[in-house]
Coordinates of C-alpha atoms in Angstrom, one line a residue:
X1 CA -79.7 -96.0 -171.4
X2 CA -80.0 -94.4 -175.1
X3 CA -81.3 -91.1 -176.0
X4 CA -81.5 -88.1 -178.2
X5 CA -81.8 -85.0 -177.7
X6 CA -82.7 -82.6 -180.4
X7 CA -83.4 -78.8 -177.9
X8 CA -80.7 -76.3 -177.1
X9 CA -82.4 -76.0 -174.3
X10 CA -82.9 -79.0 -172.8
X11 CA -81.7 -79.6 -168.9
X12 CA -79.1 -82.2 -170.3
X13 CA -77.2 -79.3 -172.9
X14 CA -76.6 -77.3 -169.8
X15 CA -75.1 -79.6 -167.6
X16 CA -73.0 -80.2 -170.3
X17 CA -71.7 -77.2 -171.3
X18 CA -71.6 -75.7 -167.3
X19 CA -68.8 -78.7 -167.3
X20 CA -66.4 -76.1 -169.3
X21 CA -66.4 -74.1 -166.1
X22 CA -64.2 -75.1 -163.1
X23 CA -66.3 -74.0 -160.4
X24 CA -69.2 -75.9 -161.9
X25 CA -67.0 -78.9 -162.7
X26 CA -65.9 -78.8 -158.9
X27 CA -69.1 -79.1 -157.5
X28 CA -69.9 -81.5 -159.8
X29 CA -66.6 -83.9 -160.3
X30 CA -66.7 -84.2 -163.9
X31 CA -64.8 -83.0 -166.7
X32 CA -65.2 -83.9 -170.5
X33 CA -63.1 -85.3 -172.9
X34 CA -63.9 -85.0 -176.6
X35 CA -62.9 -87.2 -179.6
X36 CA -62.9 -90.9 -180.4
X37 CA -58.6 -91.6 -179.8
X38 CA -59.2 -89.7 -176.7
X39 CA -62.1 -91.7 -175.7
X40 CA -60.1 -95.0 -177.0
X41 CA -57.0 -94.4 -174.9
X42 CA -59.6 -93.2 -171.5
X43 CA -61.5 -96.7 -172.3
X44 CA -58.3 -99.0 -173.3
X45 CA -57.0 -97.3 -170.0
X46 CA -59.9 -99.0 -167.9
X47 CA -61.7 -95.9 -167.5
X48 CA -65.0 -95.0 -169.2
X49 CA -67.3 -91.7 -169.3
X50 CA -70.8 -92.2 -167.3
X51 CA -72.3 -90.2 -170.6
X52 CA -71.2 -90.6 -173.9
X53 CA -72.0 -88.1 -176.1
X54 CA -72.2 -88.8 -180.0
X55 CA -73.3 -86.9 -183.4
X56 CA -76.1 -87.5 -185.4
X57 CA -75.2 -88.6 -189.0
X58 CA -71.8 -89.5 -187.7
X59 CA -69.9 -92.1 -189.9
X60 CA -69.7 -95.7 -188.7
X61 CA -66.4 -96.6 -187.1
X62 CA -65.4 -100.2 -185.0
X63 CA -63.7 -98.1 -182.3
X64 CA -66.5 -95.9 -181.6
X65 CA -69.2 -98.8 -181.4
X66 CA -67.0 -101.0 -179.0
X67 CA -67.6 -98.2 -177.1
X68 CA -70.9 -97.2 -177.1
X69 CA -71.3 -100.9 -175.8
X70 CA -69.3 -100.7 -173.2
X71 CA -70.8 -97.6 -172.1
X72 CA -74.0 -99.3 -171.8
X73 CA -72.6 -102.3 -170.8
X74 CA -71.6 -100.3 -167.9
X75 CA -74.7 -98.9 -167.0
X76 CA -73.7 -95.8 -168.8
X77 CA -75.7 -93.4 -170.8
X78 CA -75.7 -92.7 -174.7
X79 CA -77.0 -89.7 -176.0
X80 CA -76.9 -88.6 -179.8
X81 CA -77.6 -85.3 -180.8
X82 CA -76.8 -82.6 -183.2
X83 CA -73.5 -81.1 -184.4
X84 CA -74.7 -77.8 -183.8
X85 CA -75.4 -78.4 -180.3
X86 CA -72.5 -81.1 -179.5
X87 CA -70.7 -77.5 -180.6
X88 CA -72.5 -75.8 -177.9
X89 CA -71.5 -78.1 -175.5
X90 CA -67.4 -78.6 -176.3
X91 CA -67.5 -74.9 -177.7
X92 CA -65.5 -75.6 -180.7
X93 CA -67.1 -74.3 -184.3
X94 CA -66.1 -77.9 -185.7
X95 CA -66.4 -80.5 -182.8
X96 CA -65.4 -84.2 -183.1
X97 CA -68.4 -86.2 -183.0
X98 CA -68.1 -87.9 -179.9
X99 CA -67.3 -86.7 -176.2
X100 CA -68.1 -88.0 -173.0
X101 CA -68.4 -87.1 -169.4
X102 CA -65.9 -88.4 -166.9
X103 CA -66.0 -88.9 -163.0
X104 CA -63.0 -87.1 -161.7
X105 CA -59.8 -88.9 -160.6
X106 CA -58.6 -89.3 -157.1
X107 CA -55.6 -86.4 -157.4
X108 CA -53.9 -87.0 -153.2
X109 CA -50.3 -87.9 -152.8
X110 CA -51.9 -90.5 -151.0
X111 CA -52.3 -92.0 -154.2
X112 CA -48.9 -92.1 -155.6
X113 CA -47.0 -94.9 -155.1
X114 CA -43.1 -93.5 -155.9
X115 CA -41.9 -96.8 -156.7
X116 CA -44.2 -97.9 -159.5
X117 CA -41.4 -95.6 -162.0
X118 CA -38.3 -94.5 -162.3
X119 CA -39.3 -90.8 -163.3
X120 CA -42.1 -88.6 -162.3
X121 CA -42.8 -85.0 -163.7
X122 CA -43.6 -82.4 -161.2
X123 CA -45.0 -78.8 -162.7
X124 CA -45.1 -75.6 -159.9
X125 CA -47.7 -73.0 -160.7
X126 CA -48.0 -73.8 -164.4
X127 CA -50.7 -71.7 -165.7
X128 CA -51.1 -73.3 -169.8
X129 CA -53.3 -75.8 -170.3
X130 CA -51.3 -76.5 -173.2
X131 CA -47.9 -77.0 -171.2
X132 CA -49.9 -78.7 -168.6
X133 CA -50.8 -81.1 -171.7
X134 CA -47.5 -81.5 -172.8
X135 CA -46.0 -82.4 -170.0
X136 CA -48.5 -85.2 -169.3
X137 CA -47.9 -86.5 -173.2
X138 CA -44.0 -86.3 -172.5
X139 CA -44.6 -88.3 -169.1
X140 CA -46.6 -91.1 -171.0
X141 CA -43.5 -90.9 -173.6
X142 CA -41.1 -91.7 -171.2
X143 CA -42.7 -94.4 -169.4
X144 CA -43.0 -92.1 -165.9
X145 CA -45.4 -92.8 -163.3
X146 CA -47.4 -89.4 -163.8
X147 CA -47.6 -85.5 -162.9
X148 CA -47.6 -84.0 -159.6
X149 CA -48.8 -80.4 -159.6
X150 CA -47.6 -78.1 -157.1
X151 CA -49.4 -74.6 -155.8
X152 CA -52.2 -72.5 -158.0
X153 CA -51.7 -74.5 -161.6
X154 CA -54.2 -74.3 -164.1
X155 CA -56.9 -76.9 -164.0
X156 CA -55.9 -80.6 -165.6
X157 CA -59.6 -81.3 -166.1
X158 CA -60.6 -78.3 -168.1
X159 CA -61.8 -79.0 -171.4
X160 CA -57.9 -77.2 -173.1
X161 CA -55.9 -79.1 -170.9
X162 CA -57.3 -82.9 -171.4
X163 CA -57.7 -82.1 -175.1
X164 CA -53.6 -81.1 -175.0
X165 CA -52.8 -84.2 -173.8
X166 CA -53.7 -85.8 -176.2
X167 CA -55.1 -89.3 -173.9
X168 CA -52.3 -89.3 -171.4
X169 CA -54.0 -87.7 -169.1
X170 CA -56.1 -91.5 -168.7
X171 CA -52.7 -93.3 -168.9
X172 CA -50.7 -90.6 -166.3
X173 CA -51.3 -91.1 -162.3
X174 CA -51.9 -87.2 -161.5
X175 CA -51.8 -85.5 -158.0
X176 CA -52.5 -82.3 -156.9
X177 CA -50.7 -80.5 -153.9
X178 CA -49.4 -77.3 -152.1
X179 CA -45.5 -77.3 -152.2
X180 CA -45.2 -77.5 -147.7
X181 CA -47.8 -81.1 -148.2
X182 CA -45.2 -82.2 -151.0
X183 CA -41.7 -81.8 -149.8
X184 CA -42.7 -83.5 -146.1
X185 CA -44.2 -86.4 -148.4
X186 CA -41.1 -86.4 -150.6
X187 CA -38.6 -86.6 -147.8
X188 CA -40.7 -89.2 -146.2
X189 CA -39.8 -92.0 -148.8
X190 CA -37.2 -92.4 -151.9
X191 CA -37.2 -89.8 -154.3
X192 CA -34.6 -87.2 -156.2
X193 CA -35.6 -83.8 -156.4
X194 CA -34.2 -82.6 -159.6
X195 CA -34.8 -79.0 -161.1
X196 CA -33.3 -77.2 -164.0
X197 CA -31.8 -74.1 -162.4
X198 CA -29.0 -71.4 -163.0
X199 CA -28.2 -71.5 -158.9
X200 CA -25.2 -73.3 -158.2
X201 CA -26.2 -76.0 -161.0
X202 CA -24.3 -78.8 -162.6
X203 CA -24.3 -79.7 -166.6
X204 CA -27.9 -81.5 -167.3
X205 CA -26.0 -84.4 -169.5
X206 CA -24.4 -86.7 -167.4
X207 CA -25.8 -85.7 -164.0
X208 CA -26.2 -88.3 -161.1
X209 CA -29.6 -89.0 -161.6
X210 CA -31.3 -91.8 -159.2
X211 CA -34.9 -93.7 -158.7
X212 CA -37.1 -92.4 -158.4
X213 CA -36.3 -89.1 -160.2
X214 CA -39.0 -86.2 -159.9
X215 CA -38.1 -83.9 -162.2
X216 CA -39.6 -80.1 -161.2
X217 CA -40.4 -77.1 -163.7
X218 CA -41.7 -74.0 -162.2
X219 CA -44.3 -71.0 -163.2
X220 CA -43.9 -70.7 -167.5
X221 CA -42.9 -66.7 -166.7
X222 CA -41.1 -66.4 -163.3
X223 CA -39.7 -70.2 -163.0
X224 CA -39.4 -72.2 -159.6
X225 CA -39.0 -69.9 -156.1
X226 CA -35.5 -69.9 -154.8
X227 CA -36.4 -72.1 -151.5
X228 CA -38.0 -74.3 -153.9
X229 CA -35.6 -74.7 -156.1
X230 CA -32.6 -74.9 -152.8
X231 CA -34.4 -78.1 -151.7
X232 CA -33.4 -80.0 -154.3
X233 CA -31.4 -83.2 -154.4
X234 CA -30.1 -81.5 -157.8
X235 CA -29.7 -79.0 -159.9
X236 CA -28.6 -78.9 -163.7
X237 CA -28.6 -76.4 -166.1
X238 CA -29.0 -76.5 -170.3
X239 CA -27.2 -74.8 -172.2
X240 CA -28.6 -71.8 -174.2
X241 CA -27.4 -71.2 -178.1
X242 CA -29.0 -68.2 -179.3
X243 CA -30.6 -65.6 -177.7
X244 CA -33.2 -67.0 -175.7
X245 CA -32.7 -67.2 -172.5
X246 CA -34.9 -69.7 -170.9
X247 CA -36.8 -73.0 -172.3
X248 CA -40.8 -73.4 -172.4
X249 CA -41.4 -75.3 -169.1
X250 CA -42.6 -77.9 -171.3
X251 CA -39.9 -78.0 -173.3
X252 CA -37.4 -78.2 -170.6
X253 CA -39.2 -81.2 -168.4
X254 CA -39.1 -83.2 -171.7
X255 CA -35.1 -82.7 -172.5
X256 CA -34.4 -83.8 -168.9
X257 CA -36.8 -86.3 -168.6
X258 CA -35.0 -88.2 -171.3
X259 CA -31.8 -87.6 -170.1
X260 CA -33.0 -89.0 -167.0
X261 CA -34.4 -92.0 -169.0
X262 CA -31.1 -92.7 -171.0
X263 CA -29.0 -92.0 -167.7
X264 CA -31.3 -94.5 -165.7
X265 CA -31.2 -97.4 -168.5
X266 CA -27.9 -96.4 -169.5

C-alpha cells in the first residue's frame, strides 16, 4: 500500500510522532528508526519496518528503492510526505529522508541462547541513550551475541538510543531483565560474570577470561551495587593515568570486551 500524506494533522502524523514517547510506544510495540544505512542494516538483518516513511523530492538511490519494494513486497506500507512534517514526526530540524516503523523485538532471557557467542555485554541501570548505543555498536564490533540490560535502564527503542547505535541494534540479540531474574538464569547454564571493579579485583590484561563471557558495566554515575558486583566470576580493574578516576561505562565495556576477544582467540 502507497500513500501521501500532505496534512500536519492527519491521524497518520500523530501516531507517528506519539512513537517518540515510551508510554505510547509501549502500548503500541513500535519504535522508529530513521535513515537509509539504518534501514539497510534493519532490512539486510531480515527485519523490515511495517511503514516506511519517505520524503518528497528525495534523491533517487538503489538502496532505498530495494526497499521500498520489499516493504510492499511484504505487505508493508509506503508513505511519502513532506520534510517539514517527516521533521515533525523524528523531531530533528534536518531529518534524513527516510524512517520507518518497527514491530518491537522479543527482549526475555528466554530468548538468549548463551552459547551462540563467546561474549555478551550486560549494562545495569544505564540511563544514556547514547552509551546504551555504544555499547550495542561495540557488541556488533566484537562479534558478541548482544546486550542484556539489567534494572531501570533507559529505553533501547527510543528514537536517541536506536539512532546511537548506529544499525546494531537490528544485528544485536537484546534482553531486558531485573538483576534477581538474571543471576538465577545465569547460574543455571555456562556463563562468566565479569565486571570492572576496584573490590578485590585483578589486572584487566591477562585475566582468566572463559565462554561465554558476560561482561557487566553498571549506572554511568554511581557504577554497579556492591552485591552485584560480589557475584561475579571476576573482577578486573584498569588502570587510571591522569586524573580521572573512572571510565564512561561505554568506554569501559568496549576496552574489556576486546581484551576478552584477544584473550579468547588468543
Amino acid at each position: 500500500m502507497r500513500r501521501t500524506i500532505t496534512g500536519f494533522s492527519n491521524p497518520t502524523v500523530k501516531f507517528l510522532r506519539s512513537l517518540r514517547e515510551k508510554k505510547l510506544r509501549r502500548r503500541e510495540g513500535c519504535f522508529l528508526a530513521e535513515g537509509l544505512r539504518l534501514l539497510t542494516d534493519a532490512r539486510e538483518s531480515g527485519r523490515l519496518p511495517e511503514t516506511l516513511v519517505m520524503a518528497e523530492g528525495r534523491e533517487a538511490h538503489p538502496l532505498l528503492d530495494t526497499l521500498e519494494q520489499a516493504v510492499l513486497d511484504a505487505g508493508g506500507e509506503v508513505i511519502e510526505t513532506s520534510e517539514d512534517i517527516l521533521a515533525k514526526i523524528t523531531g530533528k530540524d534536518n531529518p534524513q529522508a527516510v524512517c520507518g516503523v518497527f514491530r518491537e523485538f522479543d527482549t526475555s532471557l528466554a530468548g538468549v541462547d548463551r552459547h551462540a557467542a563467546p561474549i555478551w555485554l550486560v549494562a545495569q541501570a544505564m540511563r544514556d541513550p547514547g552509551n546504551l548505543g555504544t555499547m550495542l555498536r561495540t557488541a556488533d564490533a566484537v562479534g558478541a551475541g548482544g546486550l542484556i540490560l539489567l534494572d531501570d535502564c533507559v529505553d533501547p527503542f527510543s528514537v536517541e538510543a536506536v539512532r546511537a547505535s548506529m544499525g546494531a541494534i537490528f544485528t544485536q540479540k537484546l534482553a531486558v531483565a531485573r538483576w534477581e531474574e538474571f543471576l538465577p538464569w545465569l547460574r543455571g547454564g555456562d556463563g562468566q560474570l565479569v565486571a570492572a571493579s576496584l573490590r578485590e579485583a585483578v589486572p584487566y590484561r591477562g585475566a582468566p577470561y572463559a565462554a561465554p563471557c558476560f561482561i557487566m558495566v553498571g549506572n554511568e554515575s554511581r557504577g554497579l551495587p556492591e552485591e552485584y558486583e560480589f557475584a561475579c566470576d571476576l573482577r578486573v580493574t584498569m588502570p587510571m593515568k591522569g586524573r580521572a578516576d573512572s571510565l564512561n561505562a561505554a568506554v569501559a565495556a568496549a576496552v574489556l570486551a576486546y581484551e576478552v576477544l584477544a584473550t579468547l582467540e588468543g
